[in-house]
Tab-separated table of C-alpha atoms in Angstrom:
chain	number	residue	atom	x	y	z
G	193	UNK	CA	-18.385	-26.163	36.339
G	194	UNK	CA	-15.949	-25.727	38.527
G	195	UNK	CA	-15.139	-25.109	42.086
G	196	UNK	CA	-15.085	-21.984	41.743
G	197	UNK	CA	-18.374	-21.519	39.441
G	198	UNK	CA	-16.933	-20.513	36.955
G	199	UNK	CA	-17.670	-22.920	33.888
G	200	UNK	CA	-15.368	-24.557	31.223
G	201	UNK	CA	-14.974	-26.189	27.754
G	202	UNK	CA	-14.102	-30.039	28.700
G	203	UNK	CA	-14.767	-31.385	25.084
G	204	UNK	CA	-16.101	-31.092	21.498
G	205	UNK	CA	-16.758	-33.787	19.315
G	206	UNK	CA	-19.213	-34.599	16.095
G	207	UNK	CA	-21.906	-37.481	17.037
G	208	UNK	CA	-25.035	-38.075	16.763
G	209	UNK	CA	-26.613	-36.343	20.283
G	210	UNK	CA	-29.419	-39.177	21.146
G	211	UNK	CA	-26.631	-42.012	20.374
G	212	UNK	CA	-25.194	-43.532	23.535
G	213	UNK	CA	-21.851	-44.819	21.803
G	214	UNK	CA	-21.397	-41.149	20.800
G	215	UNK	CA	-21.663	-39.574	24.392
G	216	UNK	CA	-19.249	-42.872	25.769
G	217	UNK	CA	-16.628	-41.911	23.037
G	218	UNK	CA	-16.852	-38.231	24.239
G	219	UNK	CA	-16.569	-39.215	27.876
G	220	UNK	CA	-14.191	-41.791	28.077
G	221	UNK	CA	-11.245	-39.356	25.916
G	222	UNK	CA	-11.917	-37.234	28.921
G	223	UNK	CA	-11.960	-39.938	31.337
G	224	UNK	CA	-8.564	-41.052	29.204
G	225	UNK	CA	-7.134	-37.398	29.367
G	226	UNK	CA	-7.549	-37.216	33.107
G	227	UNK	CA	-10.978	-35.972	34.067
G	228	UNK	CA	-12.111	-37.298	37.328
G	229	UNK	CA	-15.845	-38.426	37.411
G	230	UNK	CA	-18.008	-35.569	38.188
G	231	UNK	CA	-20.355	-35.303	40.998
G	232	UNK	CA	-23.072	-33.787	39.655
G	233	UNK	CA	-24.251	-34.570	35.844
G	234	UNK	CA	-27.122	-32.303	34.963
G	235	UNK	CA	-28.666	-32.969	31.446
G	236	UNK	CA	-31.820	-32.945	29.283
G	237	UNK	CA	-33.808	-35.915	28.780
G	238	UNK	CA	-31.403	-37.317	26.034
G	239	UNK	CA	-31.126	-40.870	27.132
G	240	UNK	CA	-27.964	-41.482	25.419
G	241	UNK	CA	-25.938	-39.445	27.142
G	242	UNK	CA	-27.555	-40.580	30.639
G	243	UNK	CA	-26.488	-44.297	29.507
G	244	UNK	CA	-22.949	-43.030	28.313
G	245	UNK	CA	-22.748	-41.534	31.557
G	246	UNK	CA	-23.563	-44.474	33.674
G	247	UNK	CA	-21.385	-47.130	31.372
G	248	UNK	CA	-17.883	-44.561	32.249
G	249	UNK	CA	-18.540	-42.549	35.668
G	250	UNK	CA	-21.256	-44.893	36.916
G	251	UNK	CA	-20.689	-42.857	40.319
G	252	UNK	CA	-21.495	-39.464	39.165
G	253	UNK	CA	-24.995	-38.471	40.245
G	254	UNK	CA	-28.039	-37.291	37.684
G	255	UNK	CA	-29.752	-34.342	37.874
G	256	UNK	CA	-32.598	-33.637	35.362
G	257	UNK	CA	-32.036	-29.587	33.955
G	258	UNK	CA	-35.129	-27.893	35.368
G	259	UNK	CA	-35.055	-25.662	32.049
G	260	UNK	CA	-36.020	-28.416	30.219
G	261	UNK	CA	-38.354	-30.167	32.596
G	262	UNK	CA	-40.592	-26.772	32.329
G	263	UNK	CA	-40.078	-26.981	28.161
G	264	UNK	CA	-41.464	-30.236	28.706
G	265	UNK	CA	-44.304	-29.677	30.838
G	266	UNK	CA	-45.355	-26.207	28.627
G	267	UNK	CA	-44.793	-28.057	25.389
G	268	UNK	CA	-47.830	-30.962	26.939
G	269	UNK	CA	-49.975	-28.052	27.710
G	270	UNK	CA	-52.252	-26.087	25.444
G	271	UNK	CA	-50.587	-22.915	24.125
G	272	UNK	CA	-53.129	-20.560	26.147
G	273	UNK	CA	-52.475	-22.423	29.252
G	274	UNK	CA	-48.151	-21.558	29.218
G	275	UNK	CA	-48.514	-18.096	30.561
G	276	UNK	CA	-50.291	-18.981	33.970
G	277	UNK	CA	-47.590	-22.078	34.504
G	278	UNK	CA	-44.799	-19.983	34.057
G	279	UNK	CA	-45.819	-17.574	36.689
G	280	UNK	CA	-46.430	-20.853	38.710
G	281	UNK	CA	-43.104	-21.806	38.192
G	282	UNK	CA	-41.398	-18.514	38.802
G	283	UNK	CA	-43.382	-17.893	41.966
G	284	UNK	CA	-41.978	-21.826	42.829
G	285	UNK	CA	-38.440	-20.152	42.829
G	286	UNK	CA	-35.654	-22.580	42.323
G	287	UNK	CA	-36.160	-25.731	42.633
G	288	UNK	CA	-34.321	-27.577	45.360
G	289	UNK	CA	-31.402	-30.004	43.956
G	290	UNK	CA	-32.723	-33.700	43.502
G	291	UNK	CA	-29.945	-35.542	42.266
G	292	UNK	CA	-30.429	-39.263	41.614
G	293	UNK	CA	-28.849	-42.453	42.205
C-alpha cells in the first residue's frame, strides 16, 4: 500500500504459494527492480512467504492478517458455535496493530 492508501500491483509470478524459494524469487526481482523493504508485511499463515520474507527484507516487520486469524479460529470451532464469535469479534472492533520482530 502506499503512502497514500491507495494500494498497488508490485508483482505476479507462477509458484507454488507454501514454497519459500517461490516467495524469495518473487521478492528479490522486486528487491532487484528497486523496491525498498517494506515496513509492514501483513500475510496469512503461509510460512513460506514469512521465511522468503525474512531471507530478503529481514527488517520489514510481520503482521499476521486478522481476516485470517478469525478463519482460523471459526474453522477450530463447531459450526453452531461461528455465529456467537463473530459478533464477539465485531463487537472487539479492530484489532490494534501487533507487528512482530
Amino acid at each position: 500500500m502506499r503512502a497514500d492508501g491507495r494500494k498497488e500491483l508490485i508483482a505476479l509470478d507462477d509458484g507454488y504459494r507454501e514454497a519459500t524459494e517461490s516467495w524469495a524469487d518473487l521478492l528479490r526481482d522486486c528487491k532487484r527492480r528497486g523496491m525498498r523493504a517494506p515496513v509492514l508485511a501483513i500475510g496469512d499463515g503461509a510460512l513460506g512467504f514469512w521465511g522468503a520474507l525474512r531471507e530478503v527484507f529481514p527488517e520489514t516487520k510481520e503482521q499476521r492478517c486478522w481476516f485470517h486469524k478469525i478463519a482460523n479460529v471459526l474453522a477450530a470451532l463447531p459450526k453452531s458455535a461461528h455465529p456467537a464469535r463473530r459478533r464477539r469479534s465485531q463487537r472487539s472492533g479492530t484489532p490494534r496493530t501487533n507487528a512482530t520482530r
